[in-house]
Coordinates of N, CA and C in Angstrom, one line a residue:
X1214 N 93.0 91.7 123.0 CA 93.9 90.8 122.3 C 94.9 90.2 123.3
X1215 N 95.1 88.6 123.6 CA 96.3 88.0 124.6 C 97.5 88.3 123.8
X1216 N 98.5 87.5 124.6 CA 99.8 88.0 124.1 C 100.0 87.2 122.8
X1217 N 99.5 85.5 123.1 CA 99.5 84.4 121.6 C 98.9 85.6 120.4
X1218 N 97.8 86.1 120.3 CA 97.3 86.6 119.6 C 98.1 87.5 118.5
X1219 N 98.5 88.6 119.5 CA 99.3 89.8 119.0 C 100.8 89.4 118.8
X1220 N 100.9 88.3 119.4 CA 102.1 87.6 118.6 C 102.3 87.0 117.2
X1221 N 101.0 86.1 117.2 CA 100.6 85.8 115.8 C 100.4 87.0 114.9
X1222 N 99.9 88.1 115.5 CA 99.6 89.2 114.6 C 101.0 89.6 113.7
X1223 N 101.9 89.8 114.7 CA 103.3 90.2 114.1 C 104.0 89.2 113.5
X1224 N 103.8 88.4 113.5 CA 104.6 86.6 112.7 C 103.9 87.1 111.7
X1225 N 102.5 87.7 110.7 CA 102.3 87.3 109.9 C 102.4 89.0 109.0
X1226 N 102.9 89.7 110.1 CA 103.2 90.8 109.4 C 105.0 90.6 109.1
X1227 N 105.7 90.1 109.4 CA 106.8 89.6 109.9 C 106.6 89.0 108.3
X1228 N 106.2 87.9 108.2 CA 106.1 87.1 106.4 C 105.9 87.7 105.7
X1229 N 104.8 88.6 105.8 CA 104.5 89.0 104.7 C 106.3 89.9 104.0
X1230 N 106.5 90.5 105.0 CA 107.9 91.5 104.7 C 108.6 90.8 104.4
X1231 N 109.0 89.7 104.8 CA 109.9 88.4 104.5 C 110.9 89.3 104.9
X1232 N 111.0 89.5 106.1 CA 112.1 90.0 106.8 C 112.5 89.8 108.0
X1233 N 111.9 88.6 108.1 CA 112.1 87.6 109.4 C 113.4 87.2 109.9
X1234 N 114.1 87.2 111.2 CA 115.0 87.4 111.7 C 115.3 86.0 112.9
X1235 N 116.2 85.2 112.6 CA 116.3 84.6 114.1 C 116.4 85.6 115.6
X1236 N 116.3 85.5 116.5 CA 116.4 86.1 117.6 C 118.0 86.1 118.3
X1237 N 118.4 87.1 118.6 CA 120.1 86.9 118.8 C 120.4 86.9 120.7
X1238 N 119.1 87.5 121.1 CA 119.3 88.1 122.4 C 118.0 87.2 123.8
X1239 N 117.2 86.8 123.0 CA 116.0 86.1 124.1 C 116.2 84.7 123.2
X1240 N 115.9 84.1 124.5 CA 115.2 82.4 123.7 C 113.5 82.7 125.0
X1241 N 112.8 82.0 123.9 CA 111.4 81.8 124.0 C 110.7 81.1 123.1
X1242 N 109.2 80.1 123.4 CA 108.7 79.5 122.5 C 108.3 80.2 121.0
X1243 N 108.4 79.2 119.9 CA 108.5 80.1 118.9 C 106.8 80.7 118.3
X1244 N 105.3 80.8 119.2 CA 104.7 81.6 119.0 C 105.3 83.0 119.1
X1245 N 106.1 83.2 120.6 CA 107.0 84.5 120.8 C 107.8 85.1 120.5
X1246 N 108.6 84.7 119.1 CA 109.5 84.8 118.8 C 109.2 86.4 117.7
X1247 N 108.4 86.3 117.2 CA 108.2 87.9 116.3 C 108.3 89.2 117.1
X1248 N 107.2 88.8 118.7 CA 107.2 90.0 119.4 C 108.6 90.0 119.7
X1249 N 109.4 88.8 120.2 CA 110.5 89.4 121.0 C 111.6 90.3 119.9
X1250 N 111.4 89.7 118.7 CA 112.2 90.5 117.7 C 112.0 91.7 117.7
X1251 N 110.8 92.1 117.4 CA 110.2 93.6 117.4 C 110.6 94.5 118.9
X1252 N 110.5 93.6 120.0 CA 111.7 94.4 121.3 C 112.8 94.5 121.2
X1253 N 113.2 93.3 120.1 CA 115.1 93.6 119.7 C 115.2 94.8 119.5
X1254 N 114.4 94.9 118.0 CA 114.4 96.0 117.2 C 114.2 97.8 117.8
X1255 N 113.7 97.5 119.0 CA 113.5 98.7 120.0 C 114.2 99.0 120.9
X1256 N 114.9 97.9 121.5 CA 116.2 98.1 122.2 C 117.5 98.6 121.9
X1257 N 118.1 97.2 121.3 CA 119.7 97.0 120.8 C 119.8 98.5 120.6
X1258 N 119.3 99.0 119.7 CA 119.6 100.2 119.3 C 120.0 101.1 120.7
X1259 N 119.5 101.4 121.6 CA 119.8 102.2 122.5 C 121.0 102.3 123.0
X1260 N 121.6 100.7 123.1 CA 122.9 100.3 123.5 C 123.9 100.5 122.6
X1261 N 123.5 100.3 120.8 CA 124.5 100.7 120.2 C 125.0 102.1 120.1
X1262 N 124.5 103.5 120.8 CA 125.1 104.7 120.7 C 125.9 104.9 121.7
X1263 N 127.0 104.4 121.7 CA 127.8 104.4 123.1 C 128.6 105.6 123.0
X1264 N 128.9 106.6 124.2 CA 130.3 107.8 124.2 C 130.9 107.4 125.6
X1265 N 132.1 107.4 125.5 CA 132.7 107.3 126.2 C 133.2 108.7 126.7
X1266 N 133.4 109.4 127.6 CA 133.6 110.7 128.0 C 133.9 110.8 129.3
X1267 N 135.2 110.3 129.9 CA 135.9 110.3 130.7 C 136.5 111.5 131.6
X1268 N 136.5 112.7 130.6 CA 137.1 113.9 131.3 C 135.7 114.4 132.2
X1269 N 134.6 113.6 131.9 CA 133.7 114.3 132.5 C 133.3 113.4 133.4
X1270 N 133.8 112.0 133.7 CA 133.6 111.0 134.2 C 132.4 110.1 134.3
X1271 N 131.5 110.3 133.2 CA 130.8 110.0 132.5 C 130.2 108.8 130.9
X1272 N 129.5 108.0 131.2 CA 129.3 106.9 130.2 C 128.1 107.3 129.9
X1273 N 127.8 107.3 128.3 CA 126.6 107.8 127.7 C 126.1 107.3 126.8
X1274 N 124.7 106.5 126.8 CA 123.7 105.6 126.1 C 123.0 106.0 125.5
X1275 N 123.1 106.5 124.1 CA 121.7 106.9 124.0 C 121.9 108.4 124.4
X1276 N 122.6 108.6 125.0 CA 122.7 110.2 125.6 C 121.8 110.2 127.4
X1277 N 121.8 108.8 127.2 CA 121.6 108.8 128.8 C 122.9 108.3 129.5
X1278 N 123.3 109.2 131.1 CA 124.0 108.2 131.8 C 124.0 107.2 132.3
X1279 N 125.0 106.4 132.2 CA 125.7 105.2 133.0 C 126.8 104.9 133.8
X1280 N 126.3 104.1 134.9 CA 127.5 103.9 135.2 C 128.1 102.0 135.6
X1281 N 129.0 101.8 135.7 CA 129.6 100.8 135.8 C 129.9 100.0 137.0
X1282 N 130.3 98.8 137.0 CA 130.7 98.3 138.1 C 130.6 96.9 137.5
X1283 N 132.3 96.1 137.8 CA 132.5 94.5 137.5 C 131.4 94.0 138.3
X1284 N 131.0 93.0 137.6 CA 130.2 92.4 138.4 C 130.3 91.8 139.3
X1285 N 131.5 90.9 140.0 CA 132.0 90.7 141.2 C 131.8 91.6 141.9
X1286 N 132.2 92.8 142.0 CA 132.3 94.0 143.0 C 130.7 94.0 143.4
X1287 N 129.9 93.5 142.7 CA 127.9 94.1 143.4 C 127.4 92.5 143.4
X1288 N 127.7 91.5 143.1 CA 127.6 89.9 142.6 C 127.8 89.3 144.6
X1289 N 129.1 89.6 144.2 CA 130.3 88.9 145.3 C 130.2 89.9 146.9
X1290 N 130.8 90.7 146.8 CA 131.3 91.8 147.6 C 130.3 92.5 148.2
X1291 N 129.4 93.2 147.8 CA 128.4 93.7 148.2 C 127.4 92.9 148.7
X1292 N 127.1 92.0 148.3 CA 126.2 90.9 149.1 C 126.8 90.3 150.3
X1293 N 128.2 90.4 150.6 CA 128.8 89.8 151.4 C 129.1 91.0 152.8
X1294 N 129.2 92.2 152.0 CA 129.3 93.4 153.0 C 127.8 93.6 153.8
X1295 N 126.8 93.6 152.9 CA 125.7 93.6 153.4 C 125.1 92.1 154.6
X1296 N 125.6 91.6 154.1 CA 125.3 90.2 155.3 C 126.1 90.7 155.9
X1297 N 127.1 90.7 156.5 CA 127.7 91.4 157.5 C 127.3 92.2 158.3
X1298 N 126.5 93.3 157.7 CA 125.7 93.9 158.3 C 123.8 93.9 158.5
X1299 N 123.3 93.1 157.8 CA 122.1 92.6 157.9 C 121.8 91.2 158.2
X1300 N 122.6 90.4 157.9 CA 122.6 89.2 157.7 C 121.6 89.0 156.3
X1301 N 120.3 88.0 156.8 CA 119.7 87.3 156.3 C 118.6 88.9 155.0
X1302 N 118.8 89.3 155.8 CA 118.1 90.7 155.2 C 119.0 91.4 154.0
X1303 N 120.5 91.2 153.1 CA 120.9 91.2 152.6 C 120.5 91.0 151.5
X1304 N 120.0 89.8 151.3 CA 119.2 89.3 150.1 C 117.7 90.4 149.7
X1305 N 117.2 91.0 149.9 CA 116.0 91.8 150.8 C 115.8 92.8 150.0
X1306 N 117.7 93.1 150.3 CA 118.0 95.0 150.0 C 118.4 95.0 148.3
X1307 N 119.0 93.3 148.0 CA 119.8 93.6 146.8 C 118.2 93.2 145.3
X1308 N 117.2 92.4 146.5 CA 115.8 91.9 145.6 C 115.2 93.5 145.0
X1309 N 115.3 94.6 146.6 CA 114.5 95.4 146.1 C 115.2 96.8 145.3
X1310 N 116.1 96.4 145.4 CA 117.4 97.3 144.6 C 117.1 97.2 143.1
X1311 N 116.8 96.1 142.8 CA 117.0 95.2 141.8 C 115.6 95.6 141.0
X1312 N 114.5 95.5 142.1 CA 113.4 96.0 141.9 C 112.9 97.6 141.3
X1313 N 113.4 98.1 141.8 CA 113.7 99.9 141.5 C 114.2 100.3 140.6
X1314 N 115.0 99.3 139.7 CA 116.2 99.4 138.5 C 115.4 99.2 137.8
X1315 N 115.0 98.1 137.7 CA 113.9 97.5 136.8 C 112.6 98.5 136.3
X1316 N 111.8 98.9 137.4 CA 110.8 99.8 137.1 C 111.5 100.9 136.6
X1317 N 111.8 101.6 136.6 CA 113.0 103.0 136.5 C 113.4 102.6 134.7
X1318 N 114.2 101.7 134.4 CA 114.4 101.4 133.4 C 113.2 100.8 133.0
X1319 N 112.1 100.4 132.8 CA 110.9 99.9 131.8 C 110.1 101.5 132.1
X1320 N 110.3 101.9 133.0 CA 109.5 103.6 132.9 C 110.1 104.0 131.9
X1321 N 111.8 104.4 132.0 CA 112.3 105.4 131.0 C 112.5 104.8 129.4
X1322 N 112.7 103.6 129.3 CA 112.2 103.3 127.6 C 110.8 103.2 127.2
X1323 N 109.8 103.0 127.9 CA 108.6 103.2 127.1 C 107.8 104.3 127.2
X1324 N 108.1 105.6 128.0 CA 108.2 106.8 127.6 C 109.5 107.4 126.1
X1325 N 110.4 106.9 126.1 CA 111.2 107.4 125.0 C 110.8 106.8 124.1
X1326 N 110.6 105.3 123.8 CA 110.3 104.8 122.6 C 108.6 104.5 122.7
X1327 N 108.0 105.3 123.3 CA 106.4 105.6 123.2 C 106.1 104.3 122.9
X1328 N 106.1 103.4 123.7 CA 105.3 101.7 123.7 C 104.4 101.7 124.8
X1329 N 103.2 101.5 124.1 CA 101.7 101.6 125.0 C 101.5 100.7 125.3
X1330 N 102.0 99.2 124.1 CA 101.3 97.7 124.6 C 102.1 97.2 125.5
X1331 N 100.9 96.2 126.6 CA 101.5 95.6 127.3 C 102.3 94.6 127.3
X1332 N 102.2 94.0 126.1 CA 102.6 92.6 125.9 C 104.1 93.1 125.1
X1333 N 104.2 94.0 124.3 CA 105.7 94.9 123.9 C 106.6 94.8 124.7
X1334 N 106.0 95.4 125.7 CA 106.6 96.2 126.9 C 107.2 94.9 127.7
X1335 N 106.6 93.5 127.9 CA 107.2 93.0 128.5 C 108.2 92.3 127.6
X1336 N 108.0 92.2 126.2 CA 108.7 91.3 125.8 C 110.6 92.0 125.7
X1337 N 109.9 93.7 125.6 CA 111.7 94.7 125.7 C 112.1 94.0 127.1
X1338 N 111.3 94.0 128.3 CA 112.6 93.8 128.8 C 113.6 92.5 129.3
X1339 N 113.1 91.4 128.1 CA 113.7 90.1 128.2 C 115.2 90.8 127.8
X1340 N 114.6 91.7 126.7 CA 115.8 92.0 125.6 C 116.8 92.9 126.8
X1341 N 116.2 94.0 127.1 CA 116.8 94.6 128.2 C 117.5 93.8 129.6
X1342 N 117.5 92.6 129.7 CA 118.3 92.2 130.5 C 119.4 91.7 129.6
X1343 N 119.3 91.4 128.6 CA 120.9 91.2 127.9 C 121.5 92.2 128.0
X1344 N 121.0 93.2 127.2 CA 121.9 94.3 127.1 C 122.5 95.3 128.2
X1345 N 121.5 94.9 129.4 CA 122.4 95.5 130.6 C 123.4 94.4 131.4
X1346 N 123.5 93.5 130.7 CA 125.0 92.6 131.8 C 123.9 91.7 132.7
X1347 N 123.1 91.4 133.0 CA 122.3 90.7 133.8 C 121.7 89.2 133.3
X1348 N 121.9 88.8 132.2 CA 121.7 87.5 131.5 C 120.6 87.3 130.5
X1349 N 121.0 86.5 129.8 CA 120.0 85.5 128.9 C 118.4 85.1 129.3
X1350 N 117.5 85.4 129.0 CA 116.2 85.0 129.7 C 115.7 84.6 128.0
X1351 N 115.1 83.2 128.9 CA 114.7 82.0 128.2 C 112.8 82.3 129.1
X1352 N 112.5 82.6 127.9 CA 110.8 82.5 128.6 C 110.2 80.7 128.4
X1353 N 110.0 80.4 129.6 CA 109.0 78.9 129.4 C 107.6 78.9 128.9
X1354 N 107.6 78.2 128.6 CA 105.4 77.8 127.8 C 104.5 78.0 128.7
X1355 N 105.3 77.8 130.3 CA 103.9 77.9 131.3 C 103.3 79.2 131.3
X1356 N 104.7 80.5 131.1 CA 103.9 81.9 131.5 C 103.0 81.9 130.3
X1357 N 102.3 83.0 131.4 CA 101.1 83.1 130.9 C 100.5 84.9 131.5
X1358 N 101.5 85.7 131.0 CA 100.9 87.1 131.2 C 99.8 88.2 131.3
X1359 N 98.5 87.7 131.7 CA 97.6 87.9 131.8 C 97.4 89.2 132.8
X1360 N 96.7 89.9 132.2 CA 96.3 91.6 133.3 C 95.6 91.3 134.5
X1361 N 95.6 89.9 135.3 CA 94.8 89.7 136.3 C 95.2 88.9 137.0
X1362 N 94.9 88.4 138.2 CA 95.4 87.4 139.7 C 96.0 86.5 138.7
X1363 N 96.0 85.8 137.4 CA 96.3 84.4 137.5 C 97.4 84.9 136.3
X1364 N 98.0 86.0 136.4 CA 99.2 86.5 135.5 C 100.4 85.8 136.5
X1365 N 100.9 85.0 135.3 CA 102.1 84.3 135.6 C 103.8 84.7 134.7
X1366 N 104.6 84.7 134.9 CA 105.5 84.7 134.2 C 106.6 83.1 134.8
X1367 N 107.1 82.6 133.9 CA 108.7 81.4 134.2 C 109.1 81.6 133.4
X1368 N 110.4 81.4 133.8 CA 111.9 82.1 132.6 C 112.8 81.5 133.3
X1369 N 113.8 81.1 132.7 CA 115.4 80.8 133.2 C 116.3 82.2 132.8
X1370 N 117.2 82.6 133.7 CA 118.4 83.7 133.2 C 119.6 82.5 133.5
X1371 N 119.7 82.5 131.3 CA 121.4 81.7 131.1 C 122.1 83.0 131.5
X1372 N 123.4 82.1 132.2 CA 124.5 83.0 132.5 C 124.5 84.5 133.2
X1373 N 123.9 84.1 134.6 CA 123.5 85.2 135.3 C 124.8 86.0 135.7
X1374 N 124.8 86.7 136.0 CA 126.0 88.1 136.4 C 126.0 87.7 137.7
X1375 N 125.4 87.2 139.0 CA 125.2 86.8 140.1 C 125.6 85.5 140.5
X1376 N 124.9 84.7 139.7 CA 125.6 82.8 139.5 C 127.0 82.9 139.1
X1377 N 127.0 83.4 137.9 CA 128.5 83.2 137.8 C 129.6 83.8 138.1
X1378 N 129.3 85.0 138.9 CA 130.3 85.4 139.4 C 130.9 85.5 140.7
X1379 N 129.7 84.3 141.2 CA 130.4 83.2 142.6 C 130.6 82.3 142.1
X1380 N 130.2 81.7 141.4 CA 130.8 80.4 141.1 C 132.5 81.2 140.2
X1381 N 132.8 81.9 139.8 CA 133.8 82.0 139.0 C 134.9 82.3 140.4
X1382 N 134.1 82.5 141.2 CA 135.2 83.2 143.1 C 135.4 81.6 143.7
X1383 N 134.6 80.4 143.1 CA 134.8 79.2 144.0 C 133.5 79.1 145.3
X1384 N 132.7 79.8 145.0 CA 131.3 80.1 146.1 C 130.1 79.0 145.4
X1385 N 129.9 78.6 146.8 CA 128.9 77.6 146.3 C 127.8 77.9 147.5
X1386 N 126.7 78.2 147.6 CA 125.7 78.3 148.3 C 124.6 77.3 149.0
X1387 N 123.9 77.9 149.5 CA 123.3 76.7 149.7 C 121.2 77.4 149.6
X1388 N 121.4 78.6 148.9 CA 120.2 79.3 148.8 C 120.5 80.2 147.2
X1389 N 119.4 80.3 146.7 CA 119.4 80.9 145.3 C 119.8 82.0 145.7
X1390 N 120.9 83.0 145.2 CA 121.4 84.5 145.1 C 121.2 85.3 143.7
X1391 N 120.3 84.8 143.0 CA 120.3 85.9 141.8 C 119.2 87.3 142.0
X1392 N 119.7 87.7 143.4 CA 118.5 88.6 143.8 C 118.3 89.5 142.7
X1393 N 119.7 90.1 142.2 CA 119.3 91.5 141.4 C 118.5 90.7 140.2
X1394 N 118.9 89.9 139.6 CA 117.9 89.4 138.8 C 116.6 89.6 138.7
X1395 N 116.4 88.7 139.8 CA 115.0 88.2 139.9 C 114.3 89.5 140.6
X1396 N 114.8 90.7 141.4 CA 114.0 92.1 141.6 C 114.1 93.0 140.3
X1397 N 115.2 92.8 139.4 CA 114.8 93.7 138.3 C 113.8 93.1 137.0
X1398 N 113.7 91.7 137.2 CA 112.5 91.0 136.3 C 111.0 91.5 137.2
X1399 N 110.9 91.8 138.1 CA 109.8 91.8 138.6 C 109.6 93.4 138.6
X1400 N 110.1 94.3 138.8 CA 110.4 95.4 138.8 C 109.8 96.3 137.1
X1401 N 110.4 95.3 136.1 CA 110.1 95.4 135.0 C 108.9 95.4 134.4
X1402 N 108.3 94.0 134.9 CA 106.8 93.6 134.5 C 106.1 94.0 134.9
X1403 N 106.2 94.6 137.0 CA 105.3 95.3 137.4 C 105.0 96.6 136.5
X1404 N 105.7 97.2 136.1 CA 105.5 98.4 135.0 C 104.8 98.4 134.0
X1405 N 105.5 97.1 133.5 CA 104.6 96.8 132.1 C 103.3 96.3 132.0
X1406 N 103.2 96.2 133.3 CA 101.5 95.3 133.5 C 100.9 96.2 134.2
X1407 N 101.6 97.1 134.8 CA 100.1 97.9 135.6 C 100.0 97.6 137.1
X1408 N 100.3 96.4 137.5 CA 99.8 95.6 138.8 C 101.7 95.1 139.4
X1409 N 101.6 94.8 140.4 CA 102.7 94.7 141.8 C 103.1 93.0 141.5
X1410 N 104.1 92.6 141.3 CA 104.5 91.6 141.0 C 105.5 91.1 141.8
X1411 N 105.7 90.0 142.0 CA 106.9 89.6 142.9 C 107.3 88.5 142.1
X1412 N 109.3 88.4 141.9 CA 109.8 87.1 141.3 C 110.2 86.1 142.6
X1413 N 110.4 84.7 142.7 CA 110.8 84.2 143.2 C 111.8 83.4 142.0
X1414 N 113.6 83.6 143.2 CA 114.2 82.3 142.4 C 113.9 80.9 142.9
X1415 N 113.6 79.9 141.9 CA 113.2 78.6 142.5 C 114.4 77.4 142.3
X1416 N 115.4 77.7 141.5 CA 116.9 76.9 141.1 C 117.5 78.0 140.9
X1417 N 118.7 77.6 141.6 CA 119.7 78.6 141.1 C 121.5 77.6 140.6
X1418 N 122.3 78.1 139.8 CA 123.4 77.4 139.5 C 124.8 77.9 140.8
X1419 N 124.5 78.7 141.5 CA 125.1 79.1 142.5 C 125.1 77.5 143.4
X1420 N 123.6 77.2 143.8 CA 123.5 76.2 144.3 C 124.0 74.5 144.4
X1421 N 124.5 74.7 142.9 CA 124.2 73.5 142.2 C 123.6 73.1 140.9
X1422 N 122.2 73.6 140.8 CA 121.5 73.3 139.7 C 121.6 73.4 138.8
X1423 N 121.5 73.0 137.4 CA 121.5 73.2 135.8 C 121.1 74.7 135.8
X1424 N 120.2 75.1 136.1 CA 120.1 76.6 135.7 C 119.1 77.7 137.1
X1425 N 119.3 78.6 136.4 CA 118.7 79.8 137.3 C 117.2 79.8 136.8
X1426 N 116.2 79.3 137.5 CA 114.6 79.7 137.0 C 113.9 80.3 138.3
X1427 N 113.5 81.2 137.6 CA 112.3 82.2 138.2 C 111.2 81.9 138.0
X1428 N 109.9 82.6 139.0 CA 108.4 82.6 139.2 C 108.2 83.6 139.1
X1429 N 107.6 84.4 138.6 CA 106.7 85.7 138.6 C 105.2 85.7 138.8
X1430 N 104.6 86.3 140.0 CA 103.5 86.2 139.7 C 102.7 87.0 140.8
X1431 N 101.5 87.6 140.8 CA 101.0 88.6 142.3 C 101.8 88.4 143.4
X1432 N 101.7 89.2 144.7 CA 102.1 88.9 145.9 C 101.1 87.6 146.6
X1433 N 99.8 87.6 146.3 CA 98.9 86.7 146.7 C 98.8 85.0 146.1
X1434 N 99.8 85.2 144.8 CA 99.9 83.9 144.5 C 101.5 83.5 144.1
X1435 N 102.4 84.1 145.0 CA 103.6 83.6 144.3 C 103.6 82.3 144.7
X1436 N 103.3 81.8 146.1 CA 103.9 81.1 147.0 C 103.2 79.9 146.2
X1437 N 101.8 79.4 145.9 CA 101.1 78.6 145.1 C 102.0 78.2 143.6
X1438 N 102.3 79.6 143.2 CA 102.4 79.2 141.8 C 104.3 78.7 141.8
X1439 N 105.2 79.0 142.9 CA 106.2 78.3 142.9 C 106.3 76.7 143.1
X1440 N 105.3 76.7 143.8 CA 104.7 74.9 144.2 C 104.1 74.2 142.9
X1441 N 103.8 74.8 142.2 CA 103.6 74.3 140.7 C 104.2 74.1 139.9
X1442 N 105.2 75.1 140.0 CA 106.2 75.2 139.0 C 107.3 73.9 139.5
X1443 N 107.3 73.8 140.5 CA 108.7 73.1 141.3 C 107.8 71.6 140.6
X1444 N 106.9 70.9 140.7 CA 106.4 69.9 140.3 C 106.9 69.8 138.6
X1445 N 106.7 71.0 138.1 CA 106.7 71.0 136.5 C 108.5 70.9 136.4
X1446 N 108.9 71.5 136.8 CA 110.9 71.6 136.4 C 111.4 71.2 138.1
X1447 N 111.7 69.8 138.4 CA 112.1 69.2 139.7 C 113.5 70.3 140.0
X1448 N 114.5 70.1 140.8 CA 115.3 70.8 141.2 C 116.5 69.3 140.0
X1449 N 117.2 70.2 139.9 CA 118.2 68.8 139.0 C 119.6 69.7 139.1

């Protein structure tokens, strides 16, 4: 079964309950709009058990730890300490950082909340970048998530934690910086799909552009399938 399919599957289990829900946390075409609900419904919850527990210096989710940090301080500052010391290879450390989070978090929720499908699995973690501070993901009509070479994902992240928190310092760039983004989107799906994925940012609002959009797709076809995409949404 594709993803359209098992999507429809749940839209019509979705009616029948008449307990259909607008979507508070993902925008995506509205075939995908049931599954991404039913990720809502598997997420948010995680985030709403919050303890605060300070004498032990300690934040606790769900009864998992966390920890914190403004987003300027890893956005701003850390990218800028790291060029300093890598230069160009800065970008590199925060893609594959980004990357590691990502897998690590799609590992430990679909072990806890026992989700086998793959098409589930990716739709939690559109939801899963809201709720960790990392932005809004808008899935486009082109992805196309497929278990094989021609598995694509495009998505915009509104209001990135990275975009905006140079642009909010007065930083304007002249190359896309939403590395942790775009390593923990790829990080994510690699999980949920089984197979090694790489995101590319193709616009970023750091830059200039109306929005932050990403490529996802094999290592052997990112570079093709950004060239396509760039044709489909020009740079604006």
């Amino acid at each position: 079964m594709n993803l359209k399919q098992l999507a429809e599957e749940y839209y019509s289990s979705f009616t029948e309950r008449k307990v259909w829900k607008m979507l508070k946390y993902v925008q995506c075409p509205d075939w995908l709009e049931p599954l991404c609900k039913s990720a809502e419904e598997l997420i948010v919850p995680q985030f709403e058990k919050r303890r605060w527990n300070p004498e032990r210096g300690a934040v606790l989710l769900s009864g998992e730890r966390y920890i914190m940090y403004r987003s300027e301080a890893v956005a701003v500052a850390l990218r800028e300490q790291l060029s300093q010391v890598m230069g160009q290879g800065a970008g590199i450390v925060m893609y594959q950082f980004g990357k590691a989070c990502g897998r690590s978090d799609a590992k430990y929720y679909f072990n806890k909340l026992q989700v086998d499908d793959s098409e589930l699995k990716h739709a939690m973690g559109t939801v899963a970048c809201a709720m960790n501070g990392f932005a809004v993901v808008e899935v486009l009509p082109e992805s196309k998530p497929v278990l094989n070479n021609d598995y694509l994902m495009v998505y915009q992240h509104h209001n990135s934690y990275e975009a905006e928190s140079n642009l909010d310092k007065g930083n304007k760039s002249d190359q896309a910086i939403c590395f942790m983004n775009a390593g923990y989107s790829a990080g994510w799906c690699s999980e949920a799909s089984g197979m090694n994925l790489e995101a590319k940012e193709i616009t970023c609002r750091a830059t200039g552009d109306s929005q932050c959009r990403f490529v996802l797709a094999p290592p052997n076809r990112i570079h093709k399938r950004v060239e396509e995409i760039r044709k489909i949404y020009p740079r604006n």
